[in-house]
Coordinates of C-alpha atoms and ligand atoms in Angstrom, one line a residue:
X1 CA -33.2 58.1 16.9
X2 CA -35.8 55.5 15.9
X3 CA -36.9 52.8 18.4
X4 CA -37.1 49.1 17.8
X5 CA -39.8 47.4 19.9
X6 CA -38.8 44.2 21.6
X7 CA -41.3 41.4 21.5
X8 CA -40.2 38.7 23.9
X9 CA -41.5 35.2 23.1
X10 CA -39.6 33.3 25.7
X11 CA -42.9 32.2 27.3
X12 CA -44.3 31.0 24.0
X13 CA -41.8 30.1 21.3
X14 CA -39.1 29.6 23.9
X15 CA -41.3 27.4 26.1
X16 CA -42.1 25.3 23.1
X17 CA -38.6 23.8 23.1
X18 CA -37.8 20.5 24.9
X19 CA -36.8 21.0 28.6
X20 CA -38.1 24.6 28.8
X21 CA -41.8 24.1 29.8
X22 CA -42.9 26.4 32.7
X23 CA -45.9 26.3 34.9
X24 CA -48.1 29.3 35.6
X25 CA -46.2 30.4 38.7
X26 CA -42.9 30.2 36.8
X27 CA -44.3 32.1 33.9
X28 CA -45.5 34.8 36.2
X29 CA -42.0 35.1 37.8
X30 CA -40.3 35.4 34.5
X31 CA -42.9 37.8 33.1
X32 CA -42.4 40.2 36.0
X33 CA -38.7 40.2 35.3
X34 CA -39.3 40.7 31.6
X35 CA -41.3 43.7 32.4
X36 CA -38.5 44.9 34.6
X37 CA -36.1 44.4 31.7
X38 CA -38.2 46.7 29.7
X39 CA -39.6 44.5 26.9
X40 CA -42.4 46.1 24.9
X41 CA -44.5 42.9 24.4
X42 CA -44.6 39.7 26.3
X43 CA -46.0 36.8 24.3
X44 CA -47.3 34.7 27.2
X45 CA -48.5 31.6 25.4
X46 CA -50.7 29.8 22.9
X47 CA -54.1 29.6 24.7
X48 CA -55.8 27.0 22.4
X49 CA -52.9 24.6 23.0
X50 CA -54.0 23.6 26.6
X51 CA -56.0 24.7 29.5
X52 CA -52.8 25.3 31.4
X53 CA -51.5 27.6 28.7
X54 CA -54.8 29.6 28.7
X55 CA -54.6 29.9 32.4
X56 CA -51.0 31.0 32.3
X57 CA -51.7 33.7 29.7
X58 CA -54.7 34.8 31.7
X59 CA -52.5 35.1 34.9
X60 CA -49.8 37.0 33.1
X61 CA -52.3 39.3 31.5
X62 CA -53.8 40.1 34.9
X63 CA -50.4 40.9 36.5
X64 CA -48.4 42.8 33.8
X65 CA -49.2 46.4 33.4
X66 CA -46.4 48.2 31.6
X67 CA -45.5 45.7 28.8
X68 CA -48.2 44.6 26.4
X69 CA -49.3 41.0 26.6
X70 CA -49.8 38.9 23.5
X71 CA -51.4 35.6 22.9
X72 CA -50.9 33.4 19.8
X73 CA -53.7 32.0 17.7
X74 CA -53.9 30.2 14.4
X75 CA -56.1 31.9 11.8
X76 CA -59.1 30.1 13.1
X77 CA -62.0 31.3 15.2
X78 CA -61.7 28.9 18.2
X79 CA -58.0 29.9 18.5
X80 CA -58.8 33.6 18.4
X81 CA -61.6 33.1 20.9
X82 CA -59.3 31.3 23.3
X83 CA -56.7 34.1 22.9
X84 CA -59.3 36.7 23.6
X85 CA -60.5 34.9 26.7
X86 CA -57.0 34.5 28.0
X87 CA -56.3 38.2 27.4
X88 CA -59.4 39.5 29.1
X89 CA -57.6 41.1 32.1
X90 CA -54.8 42.6 30.0
X91 CA -54.2 46.3 30.2
X92 CA -52.9 46.3 26.6
X93 CA -53.8 43.1 24.9
X94 CA -52.5 41.9 21.5
X95 CA -53.9 39.0 19.5
X96 CA -51.2 37.4 17.4
X97 CA -52.8 35.5 14.4
X98 CA -50.7 33.4 12.1
X99 CA -51.0 31.4 8.9
X100 CA -48.3 29.9 6.8
X101 CA -47.7 31.4 3.3
X102 CA -45.1 29.1 1.7
X103 CA -46.4 26.6 -0.9
X104 CA -44.7 23.9 1.1
X105 CA -46.8 24.6 4.2
X106 CA -49.9 25.4 2.2
X107 CA -49.9 22.2 0.1
X108 CA -48.4 19.7 2.6
X109 CA -49.4 20.9 6.0
X110 CA -52.6 23.0 5.6
X111 CA -53.9 21.6 2.3
X112 CA -55.1 25.1 1.3
X113 CA -54.7 26.8 -2.1
X114 CA -53.2 30.3 -2.2
X115 CA -56.5 32.0 -2.7
X116 CA -58.1 30.1 0.1
X117 CA -55.3 31.1 2.5
X118 CA -55.5 34.7 1.4
X119 CA -59.2 34.8 2.0
X120 CA -58.8 33.2 5.4
X121 CA -56.1 35.7 6.5
X122 CA -58.4 38.6 5.7
X123 CA -61.4 37.0 7.4
X124 CA -59.7 35.9 10.6
X125 CA -57.6 39.1 11.0
X126 CA -60.8 41.1 10.7
X127 CA -62.6 38.8 13.2
X128 CA -59.7 39.4 15.7
X129 CA -59.4 43.2 15.0
X130 CA -63.1 43.7 15.7
X131 CA -62.6 42.2 19.2
X132 CA -59.1 43.2 20.3
X133 CA -57.3 46.5 20.7
X134 CA -54.4 45.3 18.6
X135 CA -53.8 42.5 16.1
X136 CA -50.5 41.2 14.8
X137 CA -50.4 38.9 11.8
X138 CA -47.5 36.5 11.1
X139 CA -46.9 34.9 7.7
X140 CA -45.4 31.7 8.9
X141 CA -42.4 30.5 6.8
X142 CA -42.4 33.9 5.1
X143 CA -38.8 33.5 4.1
X144 CA -39.6 30.5 1.9
X145 CA -42.8 32.1 0.4
X146 CA -43.2 33.5 -3.0
X147 CA -42.5 37.2 -2.6
X148 CA -45.4 38.3 -4.8
X149 CA -47.9 36.1 -2.8
X150 CA -46.4 37.2 0.5
X151 CA -47.0 40.9 -0.5
X152 CA -50.7 40.0 -1.3
X153 CA -51.1 38.4 2.1
X154 CA -49.5 41.3 4.0
X155 CA -51.8 43.7 2.2
X156 CA -54.9 41.6 3.0
X157 CA -53.8 41.4 6.7
X158 CA -53.2 45.2 6.9
X159 CA -56.5 46.0 5.2
X160 CA -58.3 43.7 7.6
X161 CA -56.9 45.6 10.6
X162 CA -53.5 44.1 11.5
X163 CA -51.1 46.9 12.5
X164 CA -48.1 44.7 12.9
X165 CA -47.0 42.3 10.2
X166 CA -44.4 39.8 11.2
X167 CA -42.3 38.0 8.5
X168 CA -40.8 35.0 10.2
X169 CA -37.8 33.0 9.1
X170 CA -39.5 30.0 10.7
X171 CA -36.9 27.4 9.8
X172 CA -33.8 29.6 10.1
X173 CA -33.2 29.3 6.3
X174 CA -32.6 32.9 5.1
X175 CA -29.5 35.1 4.9
X176 CA -29.2 38.7 6.0
X177 CA -29.3 40.1 2.4
X178 CA -32.2 38.0 1.4
X179 CA -34.2 38.8 4.6
X180 CA -33.6 42.5 4.2
X181 CA -34.8 42.4 0.6
X182 CA -38.0 40.7 1.7
X183 CA -38.7 43.5 4.2
X184 CA -38.1 46.2 1.6
X185 CA -40.4 44.3 -0.9
X186 CA -43.2 44.0 1.6
X187 CA -42.8 47.6 2.8
X188 CA -43.1 48.8 -0.8
X189 CA -46.2 46.7 -1.2
X190 CA -47.8 48.2 1.9
X191 CA -47.2 51.7 0.7
X192 CA -48.3 54.4 3.2
X193 CA -50.4 52.1 5.4
X194 CA -49.7 52.6 9.1
X195 CA -48.2 49.1 9.7
X196 CA -45.1 48.2 11.6
X197 CA -43.0 45.3 10.2
X198 CA -41.6 42.7 12.6
X199 CA -38.7 40.2 12.3
X200 CA -38.9 36.7 13.9
X201 CA -35.8 34.6 13.3
X202 CA -34.8 31.0 14.2
X203 CA -31.3 30.0 14.6
X204 CA -30.9 26.8 12.5
X205 CA -27.9 28.1 10.7
X206 CA -26.7 30.3 13.5
X207 CA -27.9 33.5 11.8
X208 CA -30.9 34.5 13.8
X209 CA -29.4 37.7 15.3
X210 CA -27.6 38.6 12.0
X211 CA -30.9 38.3 10.2
X212 CA -32.8 40.3 12.8
X213 CA -30.2 43.1 12.5
X214 CA -30.6 43.0 8.7
X215 CA -34.3 43.3 9.1
X216 CA -34.1 46.4 11.3
X217 CA -31.6 47.9 8.9
X218 CA -34.2 47.4 6.2
X219 CA -37.0 49.1 8.2
X220 CA -38.4 46.5 10.6
X221 CA -39.3 48.2 13.9
X222 CA -40.2 45.2 16.0
X223 CA -37.9 42.2 16.7
X224 CA -39.2 38.9 18.2
X225 CA -36.6 37.2 20.4
X226 CA -36.1 35.1 23.5
X227 CA -33.9 35.2 26.6
X228 CA -30.8 33.1 26.1
X229 CA -32.0 32.4 22.6
X230 CA -34.2 29.5 23.6
X231 CA -36.8 28.3 21.2
X232 CA -37.9 25.6 18.7
X233 CA -34.9 23.4 17.5
X234 CA -31.8 25.6 17.5
X235 CA -33.7 28.5 19.2
X236 CA -34.8 32.0 18.3
X237 CA -32.8 35.2 18.0
X238 CA -31.3 35.9 21.4
X239 CA -32.7 39.0 23.0
X240 CA -29.5 39.9 24.8
X241 CA -27.3 39.5 21.7
X242 CA -29.6 41.5 19.5
X243 CA -30.0 44.4 22.0
X244 CA -26.4 44.5 22.8
X245 CA -25.4 44.5 19.1
X246 CA -27.7 47.5 18.5
X247 CA -26.1 49.3 21.5
X248 CA -22.5 48.4 20.7
X249 CA -22.9 49.2 17.0
X250 CA -24.9 52.3 17.5
X251 CA -22.6 53.9 14.9
X252 CA -24.0 51.5 12.3
X253 CA -27.7 51.2 13.2
X254 CA -28.6 54.4 15.1
X255 CA -31.6 52.6 16.7
X256 CA -32.5 52.2 20.3
X257 CA -34.6 49.8 22.4
X258 CA -36.4 50.3 25.7
X259 CA -34.3 47.5 27.3
X260 CA -32.6 48.2 30.6
X261 CA -29.2 46.6 29.8
X262 CA -28.3 46.2 33.5
X263 CA -31.2 43.7 33.8
X264 CA -29.9 41.4 31.1
X265 CA -27.8 39.1 33.2
X266 CA -30.3 38.8 36.0
X267 CA -33.0 37.9 33.5
X268 CA -30.8 35.3 31.8
X269 CA -30.0 33.6 35.1
X270 CA -33.6 33.7 36.3
X271 CA -34.6 31.7 33.2
X272 CA -31.8 29.2 33.9
X273 CA -32.9 28.9 37.5
X274 CA -36.5 28.3 36.6
X275 CA -35.9 25.8 33.8
X276 CA -32.8 24.2 35.3
X277 CA -31.1 24.6 31.9
X278 CA -27.7 26.2 32.1
X279 CA -26.4 28.8 29.6
X280 CA -23.4 27.3 27.6
X281 CA -20.2 28.9 28.9
X282 CA -19.3 30.3 25.4
X283 CA -22.7 31.9 24.8
X284 CA -22.4 35.5 23.6
X285 CA -23.1 38.2 26.2
X286 CA -24.3 36.0 29.1
X287 CA -22.2 32.9 29.0
X288 CA -19.8 32.4 31.9
X289 CA -16.8 32.9 29.6
X290 CA -18.2 36.0 27.8
X291 CA -16.1 38.2 30.1
X292 CA -13.4 35.7 31.2
X293 CA -9.9 36.2 30.0
X294 CA -7.1 33.5 30.3
X295 CA -4.5 34.4 27.7
X296 CA -1.6 36.4 29.2
X297 CA -1.6 39.0 26.4
X298 CA -5.3 39.6 26.8
X299 CA -5.1 39.8 30.6
X300 CA -2.3 42.3 30.3
X301 CA -4.4 44.4 27.9
X302 CA -7.5 44.1 30.1
X303 CA -5.6 45.3 33.2
X304 CA -4.3 48.3 31.3
X305 CA -7.6 49.2 29.5
X306 CA -10.6 46.8 29.4
X307 CA -11.5 48.2 25.9
X308 CA -8.6 46.3 24.5
X309 CA -10.5 43.0 24.7
X310 CA -14.1 43.9 25.7
X311 CA -16.6 45.6 23.4
X312 CA -19.0 46.3 26.3
X313 CA -18.3 46.3 30.0
X314 CA -19.8 43.5 32.1
X315 CA -21.1 46.0 34.6
X316 CA -23.3 47.6 31.9
X317 CA -25.1 44.3 31.5
X318 CA -25.4 43.7 35.2
X319 CA -22.7 41.0 35.2
X320 CA -21.0 41.1 38.7
X321 CA -17.4 41.3 37.4
X322 CA -15.1 40.1 34.6
X323 CA -12.9 37.1 35.4
X324 CA -9.2 36.9 34.9
X325 CA -8.8 33.1 34.8
X326 CA -5.4 31.9 35.9
X327 CA -4.4 29.0 33.7
X328 CA -1.5 27.9 31.6
X329 CA -1.9 30.9 29.2
X330 CA -1.9 33.5 31.9
X331 CA 0.8 36.1 32.5
X332 CA 2.5 37.5 35.6
X333 CA 0.4 40.7 35.6
X334 CA -2.8 38.8 35.8
X335 CA -1.4 36.5 38.5
X336 CA -0.3 39.5 40.5
X337 CA -3.7 41.1 40.2
X338 CA -5.6 37.9 41.1
X339 CA -3.4 37.2 44.1
X340 CA -4.0 40.7 45.3
X341 CA -7.7 40.2 45.0
X342 CA -7.4 37.0 47.0
X343 CA -5.6 39.0 49.7
X344 CA -2.1 37.5 49.1
X345 CA -0.1 40.1 47.1
X346 CA 3.3 38.9 45.8
X347 CA 6.1 40.6 44.0
X348 CA 9.7 40.0 42.9
X349 CA 11.1 36.5 43.4
X350 CA 8.0 35.2 45.2
X351 CA 5.8 36.2 42.3
X352 CA 8.2 34.6 39.9
X353 CA 8.2 31.4 41.9
X354 CA 4.4 31.4 42.1
X355 CA 4.2 32.0 38.3
X356 CA 6.4 29.0 37.6
X357 CA 4.4 26.8 39.9
X358 CA 1.1 28.0 38.4
X359 CA 2.3 27.2 34.9
X360 CA 3.4 23.7 35.8
X361 CA 0.3 23.0 37.7
X362 CA -2.0 24.3 35.0
X363 CA -0.2 22.2 32.4
X364 CA -1.4 19.1 34.3
X365 CA -4.9 20.0 35.3
X366 CA -7.7 21.9 33.6
X367 CA -8.8 24.0 36.5
X368 CA -6.9 26.0 39.1
X369 CA -9.1 27.0 41.9
X370 CA -8.6 30.0 44.2
X371 CA -7.6 27.5 46.9
X372 CA -4.9 26.1 44.6
X373 CA -3.7 29.6 43.9
X374 CA -3.5 30.5 47.5
X375 CA -1.5 27.4 48.4
X376 CA 0.9 28.2 45.6
X377 CA 1.2 31.8 46.8
X378 CA 1.8 30.8 50.4
X379 CA 4.6 28.4 49.4
X380 CA 6.1 30.9 47.1
X381 CA 6.1 33.6 49.7
X382 CA 7.9 31.2 52.1
X383 CA 10.5 30.6 49.4
X384 CA 9.3 27.0 48.9
X385 CA 7.1 27.1 45.8
X386 CA 5.9 23.7 44.8
X387 CA 4.5 22.4 41.5
X388 CA 1.8 20.4 43.3
X389 CA -0.2 22.3 45.7
X390 CA -1.4 20.1 48.6
X391 CA -4.9 20.4 49.9
X392 CA -3.9 20.9 53.5
X393 CA -3.6 23.0 55.5
X394 CA -6.4 25.5 54.5
X395 CA -5.2 28.8 53.2
X396 CA -6.6 30.7 56.1
X397 CA -4.8 28.5 58.6
X398 CA -1.5 28.6 56.6
X399 CA -1.7 32.4 56.5
X400 CA -2.3 32.5 60.2
X401 CA -5.8 33.9 59.6
Ligands
LIG1 O1 -41.5 30.7 13.8 C1 -42.6 31.1 13.5 O2 -43.0 31.2 12.3 C2 -43.5 31.4 14.6 C3 -44.8 32.0 14.3 C4 -46.0 31.3 14.9 C5 -44.8 33.5 14.6 O3 -43.2 31.1 15.7
LIG2 ZN1 -41.0 30.9 15.9

C-alpha cells in the first residue's frame, strides 16, 4: 500500500486566520502533539513575516526530531535566508518556496510577466536547494493557472532542485474532477523526474477534503492540511477528516498515512484549548455531535450494533465515548441504557412513566441534563413521575446516597 505524507500547516496557514495566532510557547506545545500524532512535516511559520515568527520556527526546529520542520518563503532571497536561519537547528529542515502562477496574481499582485516569474522560480529554488537539504515549491493559485504554463513552472522548479511540487487550490475554487486532472497533467509533464506532488486545498466552497482526496487518487503523495480545518478564510482541508476518510474508505483509496488515529481527538482539543476557539458541534470527526445520537431509531440501532449509524468507532479516534442524547426523539431503549449508566436502572411501568415524563419535558426545553433525568427516574421509580422535574432535592439525597 502506498503512503500519503501528511504536511501539517496548522502553525502557518492555520495560524494566519483571525483568532488563531499563537506565541512561541503555544506553538511548541502544539508542535510536540503534532509529532505525537505522527505528521510527516510540520510547517512552523513564515520567518520573514516577523521576528516572533522566526523565533517560533527556530524554537520548533530545535525541539522536533521525528517530523520534518518546514518554513515558508516567497521566491525572494531575503525570505529564503530568513527561512534558512530559522531552520538552522532542525534535524530535517525543508524550505518551502512559493510564487503565484495564475495570470490574475502575476498581473495584479506581483506585476510580473510569465517569463519573469518562470525565471524567478528557477533561480530562487536553485538558491534554496544549494543551501537546504530539501526544497518544496508551491505554485500559488495553481488551480486558476493556465495548465500549460503551470507545467512549465513545475518543470523549472523540479530542474532547479525542488523534490516536492505543491499545487494549491489557494482560493477554494476547484472541483474534484478538475483538480485531479491538473495533477495528472503536471505529472505527465514531469515525466520520470523524482518529484512528489502535493495537494493544498482551501475550503471556500466546502470542498477542501474532497479535492484533497481527488488529488491523492490522481497520484499526489503529500497532502497539506490543518487540525480542525483552521486556515485562511473558510480554512484548509481538515487533517482529521482527510485521514479518517482514507482509513474508512480504504476499499476505494488503498492508501495509508503515518497518523496515529487515537491521537486525533486529543490534538483537536489541544488546539481549541490553546486558541480558545471551540470546534463547532457538527464538525465532522471531532465535533461534539460527531458521535452523539438522539433519534430513537438511531439509538436503538447503536445499542444493537454501533456500525448501524457509525462509520468509525469513537474509541479509534481517541474520543472518550459516544453519547446517547436523551431528548424528544429518543426511544425507551436508549433511556433504559442511559439510566443504567447513571446508576438508576428502570424497567416496566417505571420505565414507561419515566419515558413519558422525558418526552414531555424535552418538548418544552432544549436540553435534558443528567440531573433532570435522575429526578425523573426517581419520581418514576416511586410511582409519581412528573412532567416538570424540580431541582431539589439532589439526586444523591433523593436516592438515599
Ligand atoms: O494557499 C496557498 O496557496 C498557500 C501557499 C503559500 C502554499 O498557502
Ligand atoms: Zn494556503
